[in-house]
DNA sequence: AATCCGTGGAG
DNA sequence: TCTCCAAGGAT
């Protein structure tokens, strides 16, 4: 049997870089005017929330808080309120906490160092690499869901990557990373963009893919996903739904809210109490007095 | 390592 | 309609 030899890395690099130059979306956090803080804000918002919904929230956020110090000077609850309906509001709390840390420990400047970024609240491996790469043009492996999917297909020859990132995955991504920082940074965002626009999860547009002739999945006849079933996340009736309803009341109210207003959003008292308690434990809700709640100050 | 954590749009 | 899933992080 004839093993298809992988394309030279340099060829993959130029292919993706050329494609990116011609097809990149005009996104505000990619402009030359976007500060590292702006990039960080975009990355927090883009954690599990689609670009289309982030765009208006991103603009409003930076209009109000153009610097970490500006956000840090405001109440955490205001960050939660501004977060609106982006989802996963703990991100708003962590972004506020990150702004405080940046203000107090980094002189108000988003740190450039990957380890320092990683130490910030709400910043994990992906976000640290993304900020260092996109804002500071450093050389880092940026492994998000898009990149993992592109590599799974083009390199490994399977439709979807494993549930959790593997060491082998990270190793392969490291080996493919261009040598120079500036090229690596553009490669990172280019592969992400390819995954977002062409090599999508559901209906990949292989006919338009610049990597078509280099793709191991294509060469293998595009075999369907084999791994364990990816459990669909039910939402109706979960604590998450209840938390969402409770927090929505507090977001839309300015000031404290009596228990009765919260009780009205969910009929089942045990689950309702559990959800509210969870919000308090997470720091998203402040119990100012017995039976009175508000967003944190 | 497996679960939890929101919300809404596309197919 | 209903399922999938979207630039993850923390525990």
Coordinates of C-alpha atoms (C1' of nucleotides) in Angstrom, one line a residue:
Chain A
X1 CA 0.0 0.0 0.0
X2 CA 1.1 3.5 -0.7
X3 CA 1.2 5.9 2.2
X4 CA 0.4 9.5 1.3
X5 CA 3.2 11.6 2.5
X6 CA 2.2 14.7 4.4
X7 CA 2.6 18.0 2.7
X8 CA 5.7 20.0 3.7
X9 CA 4.9 22.4 6.6
X10 CA 6.1 25.3 4.5
X11 CA 3.5 24.5 1.9
X12 CA 0.7 24.3 4.5
X13 CA 1.9 27.6 6.0
X14 CA 1.8 29.5 2.7
X15 CA -1.5 27.9 1.7
X16 CA -3.3 29.0 4.9
X17 CA -1.6 32.4 5.0
X18 CA -2.6 33.2 1.5
X19 CA -6.1 32.0 2.1
X20 CA -6.4 34.1 5.3
X21 CA -5.1 37.2 3.6
X22 CA -7.8 36.9 0.9
X23 CA -10.7 35.6 3.2
X24 CA -10.3 37.0 6.7
X25 CA -13.3 38.7 8.1
X26 CA -13.0 42.3 9.2
X27 CA -13.4 41.9 12.9
X28 CA -12.8 44.9 15.2
X29 CA -10.5 43.0 17.5
X30 CA -8.2 42.4 14.5
X31 CA -7.7 46.0 13.6
X32 CA -4.4 47.8 14.2
X33 CA -6.3 50.1 16.7
X34 CA -7.4 47.2 18.9
X35 CA -5.4 47.3 22.1
X36 CA -4.3 44.2 24.0
X37 CA -7.1 44.9 26.4
X38 CA -9.6 44.9 23.5
X39 CA -8.2 41.6 22.3
X40 CA -8.6 40.2 25.8
X41 CA -12.2 41.4 26.1
X42 CA -12.9 39.8 22.7
X43 CA -11.4 36.5 23.8
X44 CA -13.4 36.4 27.0
X45 CA -16.6 37.1 25.1
X46 CA -15.8 34.6 22.4
X47 CA -15.4 31.8 24.9
X48 CA -18.4 29.7 23.8
X49 CA -20.3 32.6 22.3
X50 CA -20.6 33.1 18.5
X51 CA -18.9 36.1 16.8
X52 CA -22.2 37.6 15.7
X53 CA -23.5 37.9 19.2
X54 CA -20.2 39.2 20.5
X55 CA -19.8 42.1 18.1
X56 CA -22.3 44.6 19.7
X57 CA -21.4 43.6 23.2
X58 CA -17.7 44.1 22.5
X59 CA -18.3 47.6 21.2
X60 CA -20.5 48.6 24.1
X61 CA -18.0 47.2 26.6
X62 CA -15.0 49.0 25.3
X63 CA -16.9 52.2 24.9
X64 CA -17.7 52.1 28.6
X65 CA -14.4 50.5 29.8
X66 CA -11.6 51.4 27.4
X67 CA -8.9 50.2 29.8
X68 CA -8.5 47.6 32.5
X69 CA -8.3 50.4 35.1
X70 CA -11.7 51.7 34.0
X71 CA -13.4 48.4 34.5
X72 CA -11.5 47.7 37.7
X73 CA -12.8 51.0 39.1
X74 CA -16.4 50.0 38.6
X75 CA -18.5 47.4 40.5
X76 CA -18.3 43.7 39.5
X77 CA -22.1 43.8 39.3
X78 CA -21.9 46.4 36.6
X79 CA -19.8 44.0 34.5
X80 CA -22.4 41.3 35.0
X81 CA -25.1 43.7 34.0
X82 CA -23.2 44.8 30.9
X83 CA -22.6 41.2 30.0
X84 CA -26.2 41.0 29.2
X85 CA -27.3 37.8 27.5
X86 CA -24.0 36.6 26.2
X87 CA -24.2 33.6 28.5
X88 CA -21.9 32.1 31.1
X89 CA -22.0 35.3 33.2
X90 CA -19.2 34.0 35.4
X91 CA -17.0 35.2 32.5
X92 CA -18.0 38.8 33.3
X93 CA -17.0 38.3 36.9
X94 CA -13.7 36.9 35.9
X95 CA -13.0 39.6 33.3
X96 CA -13.6 42.1 36.0
X97 CA -11.3 40.3 38.4
X98 CA -8.7 40.1 35.6
X99 CA -9.0 43.9 35.2
X100 CA -8.4 44.4 38.9
X101 CA -5.4 42.1 38.8
X102 CA -4.0 43.9 35.8
X103 CA -4.5 47.2 37.4
X104 CA -3.0 46.3 40.7
X105 CA -0.2 43.9 39.6
X106 CA 0.7 44.9 36.1
X107 CA 0.5 48.7 36.1
X108 CA -2.7 48.7 34.1
X109 CA -1.1 47.0 31.1
X110 CA -2.3 43.6 29.9
X111 CA 0.8 41.4 30.5
X112 CA 2.7 40.0 27.5
X113 CA 4.0 37.0 29.3
X114 CA 2.1 33.8 28.7
X115 CA 2.5 32.6 32.3
X116 CA 1.4 36.0 33.6
X117 CA -1.6 35.9 31.4
X118 CA -2.4 32.3 32.5
X119 CA -2.4 33.5 36.1
X120 CA -5.3 35.9 35.5
X121 CA -8.8 34.9 36.5
X122 CA -10.7 33.4 33.6
X123 CA -7.6 33.0 31.4
X124 CA -6.8 29.4 30.5
X125 CA -4.4 27.9 28.2
X126 CA -6.2 28.9 25.1
X127 CA -6.9 32.5 26.1
X128 CA -3.4 33.1 27.3
X129 CA -2.0 31.8 24.0
X130 CA -4.5 33.8 22.0
X131 CA -3.8 37.1 23.7
X132 CA 0.0 36.6 23.5
X133 CA -0.3 35.7 19.9
X134 CA -2.9 38.1 18.6
X135 CA -2.2 41.1 20.7
X136 CA 1.6 40.7 21.1
X137 CA 2.4 38.8 18.0
X138 CA 4.2 36.0 19.9
X139 CA 4.8 32.4 18.8
X140 CA 2.3 30.2 20.6
X141 CA 0.3 27.1 19.9
X142 CA -3.3 28.4 19.9
X143 CA -5.6 25.4 20.2
X144 CA -9.2 26.2 20.1
X145 CA -12.1 24.2 18.9
X146 CA -11.6 25.4 15.3
X147 CA -7.9 24.6 15.2
X148 CA -8.5 21.2 16.8
X149 CA -11.1 20.4 14.2
X150 CA -8.9 21.5 11.2
X151 CA -6.0 19.5 12.5
X152 CA -8.2 16.5 13.2
X153 CA -9.2 16.4 9.6
X154 CA -6.3 17.7 7.7
X155 CA -3.6 16.0 9.7
X156 CA -5.1 13.1 11.5
X157 CA -7.8 12.2 9.0
X158 CA -10.8 12.0 11.3
X159 CA -13.9 14.1 11.3
X160 CA -13.7 15.4 14.9
X161 CA -11.0 15.6 17.5
X162 CA -11.2 13.7 20.8
X163 CA -13.3 15.2 23.6
X164 CA -10.3 16.5 25.5
X165 CA -7.1 17.9 24.0
X166 CA -4.4 15.2 23.9
X167 CA -0.7 15.5 24.2
X168 CA -0.3 14.1 20.7
X169 CA -2.5 16.9 19.4
X170 CA -0.5 19.5 21.1
X171 CA 2.7 17.9 19.9
X172 CA 1.5 17.9 16.3
X173 CA 0.3 21.5 16.5
X174 CA 3.7 22.5 18.0
X175 CA 5.5 20.8 15.1
X176 CA 3.4 22.7 12.6
X177 CA 4.0 26.1 14.2
X178 CA 5.9 28.4 11.9
X179 CA 9.4 29.3 13.2
X180 CA 9.1 33.1 13.3
X181 CA 6.8 34.8 15.7
X182 CA 4.9 37.1 13.3
X183 CA 4.3 34.2 10.9
X184 CA 3.2 31.9 13.7
X185 CA 0.7 34.5 15.0
X186 CA -0.9 34.9 11.6
X187 CA -0.9 31.2 11.1
X188 CA -2.7 30.7 14.4
X189 CA -5.5 33.1 13.5
X190 CA -5.5 31.8 9.9
X191 CA -6.1 28.2 10.9
X192 CA -8.8 29.4 13.3
X193 CA -10.5 31.4 10.6
X194 CA -10.4 28.4 8.2
X195 CA -12.1 26.3 10.9
X196 CA -14.7 29.0 11.5
X197 CA -15.6 29.7 7.8
X198 CA -14.7 26.6 5.8
X199 CA -13.8 23.6 7.9
X200 CA -16.9 23.9 10.0
X201 CA -18.3 21.3 12.4
X202 CA -21.4 20.5 10.5
X203 CA -21.2 21.1 6.8
X204 CA -17.6 21.8 5.9
X205 CA -17.3 23.5 2.5
X206 CA -14.5 21.2 1.3
X207 CA -14.9 22.3 -2.3
X208 CA -13.7 25.8 -1.2
X209 CA -11.0 24.6 1.2
X210 CA -7.4 25.6 0.4
X211 CA -6.2 22.4 2.1
X212 CA -8.4 20.1 0.1
X213 CA -5.4 18.4 -1.6
X214 CA -3.5 18.1 1.6
X215 CA -6.3 16.9 3.8
X216 CA -5.9 13.4 5.4
X217 CA -9.6 13.2 6.1
X218 CA -10.4 14.0 2.4
X219 CA -7.8 11.4 1.3
X220 CA -9.4 8.8 3.5
X221 CA -12.8 9.3 2.0
X222 CA -14.2 11.6 4.7
X223 CA -15.1 8.8 7.1
X224 CA -17.7 9.8 9.7
X225 CA -16.9 10.3 13.3
X226 CA -16.3 7.0 15.2
X227 CA -15.6 8.0 18.8
X228 CA -18.0 8.1 21.8
X229 CA -21.3 9.9 21.3
X230 CA -20.9 13.5 22.2
X231 CA -23.6 14.1 24.8
X232 CA -26.0 16.7 23.8
X233 CA -26.5 19.3 26.5
X234 CA -30.1 19.5 27.5
X235 CA -31.1 22.8 28.9
X236 CA -34.8 22.8 29.7
X237 CA -35.3 22.2 33.3
X238 CA -31.7 22.4 34.4
X239 CA -30.2 24.6 37.1
X240 CA -28.5 26.6 34.4
X241 CA -31.9 27.6 33.0
X242 CA -33.0 28.6 36.5
X243 CA -29.8 30.5 37.2
X244 CA -30.3 32.3 33.9
X245 CA -33.8 33.4 34.8
X246 CA -32.8 34.5 38.3
X247 CA -29.9 36.5 37.1
X248 CA -31.9 38.1 34.3
X249 CA -34.2 39.6 37.0
X250 CA -31.2 41.0 38.9
X251 CA -29.6 42.4 35.7
X252 CA -32.6 44.3 34.7
X253 CA -33.3 45.7 38.1
X254 CA -31.1 48.4 39.4
X255 CA -30.6 48.0 43.1
X256 CA -31.8 45.3 45.4
X257 CA -34.6 42.9 44.6
X258 CA -37.0 41.2 47.1
X259 CA -37.2 37.4 47.2
X260 CA -40.7 37.4 45.8
X261 CA -39.5 38.8 42.5
X262 CA -37.0 35.9 42.2
X263 CA -39.5 33.3 43.3
X264 CA -41.7 34.3 40.4
X265 CA -39.4 33.0 37.8
X266 CA -39.4 29.3 38.8
X267 CA -42.1 27.4 40.5
X268 CA -40.1 24.5 42.0
X269 CA -38.7 25.8 45.3
X270 CA -36.0 23.3 45.9
X271 CA -34.3 23.8 42.6
X272 CA -34.9 27.5 42.7
X273 CA -33.2 27.8 46.1
X274 CA -30.3 25.6 44.9
X275 CA -29.8 27.8 41.8
X276 CA -29.9 31.0 43.8
X277 CA -27.4 29.5 46.3
X278 CA -25.1 28.6 43.5
X279 CA -25.2 32.1 42.1
X280 CA -24.4 33.5 45.6
X281 CA -21.5 31.0 45.9
X282 CA -20.2 32.0 42.5
X283 CA -20.2 35.6 43.6
X284 CA -22.7 36.6 40.9
X285 CA -25.4 37.5 43.4
X286 CA -25.0 39.4 46.7
X287 CA -27.4 38.6 49.5
X288 CA -27.6 42.0 51.1
X289 CA -30.2 41.1 53.7
X290 CA -32.5 38.1 54.5
X291 CA -34.8 37.8 51.4
X292 CA -33.1 40.6 49.5
X293 CA -30.6 40.2 46.7
X294 CA -28.6 42.3 44.2
X295 CA -25.8 42.1 41.8
X296 CA -22.4 42.4 43.6
X297 CA -20.9 45.7 44.4
Chain B
dA1 C1' -11.5 13.1 34.0
dA2 C1' -16.1 14.3 34.0
dT3 C1' -19.3 18.1 35.0
dC4 C1' -20.9 22.3 35.5
dC5 C1' -21.6 26.8 33.7
dG6 C1' -26.1 30.5 29.4
dT7 C1' -27.9 31.7 25.3
dG8 C1' -29.5 31.8 20.8
dG9 C1' -29.1 30.7 15.8
dA10 C1' -28.7 27.4 12.0
dG11 C1' -30.1 23.4 9.6
Chain C
dT1 C1' -39.4 20.7 16.1
dC2 C1' -35.3 19.4 17.9
dT3 C1' -30.5 18.7 17.9
dC4 C1' -26.2 20.6 17.6
dC5 C1' -22.8 23.7 19.0
dA6 C1' -20.3 28.4 19.3
dA7 C1' -12.4 31.7 19.7
dG8 C1' -13.3 27.6 27.2
dG9 C1' -12.4 27.7 32.2
dA10 C1' -12.7 26.0 36.8
dT11 C1' -13.2 22.3 39.9

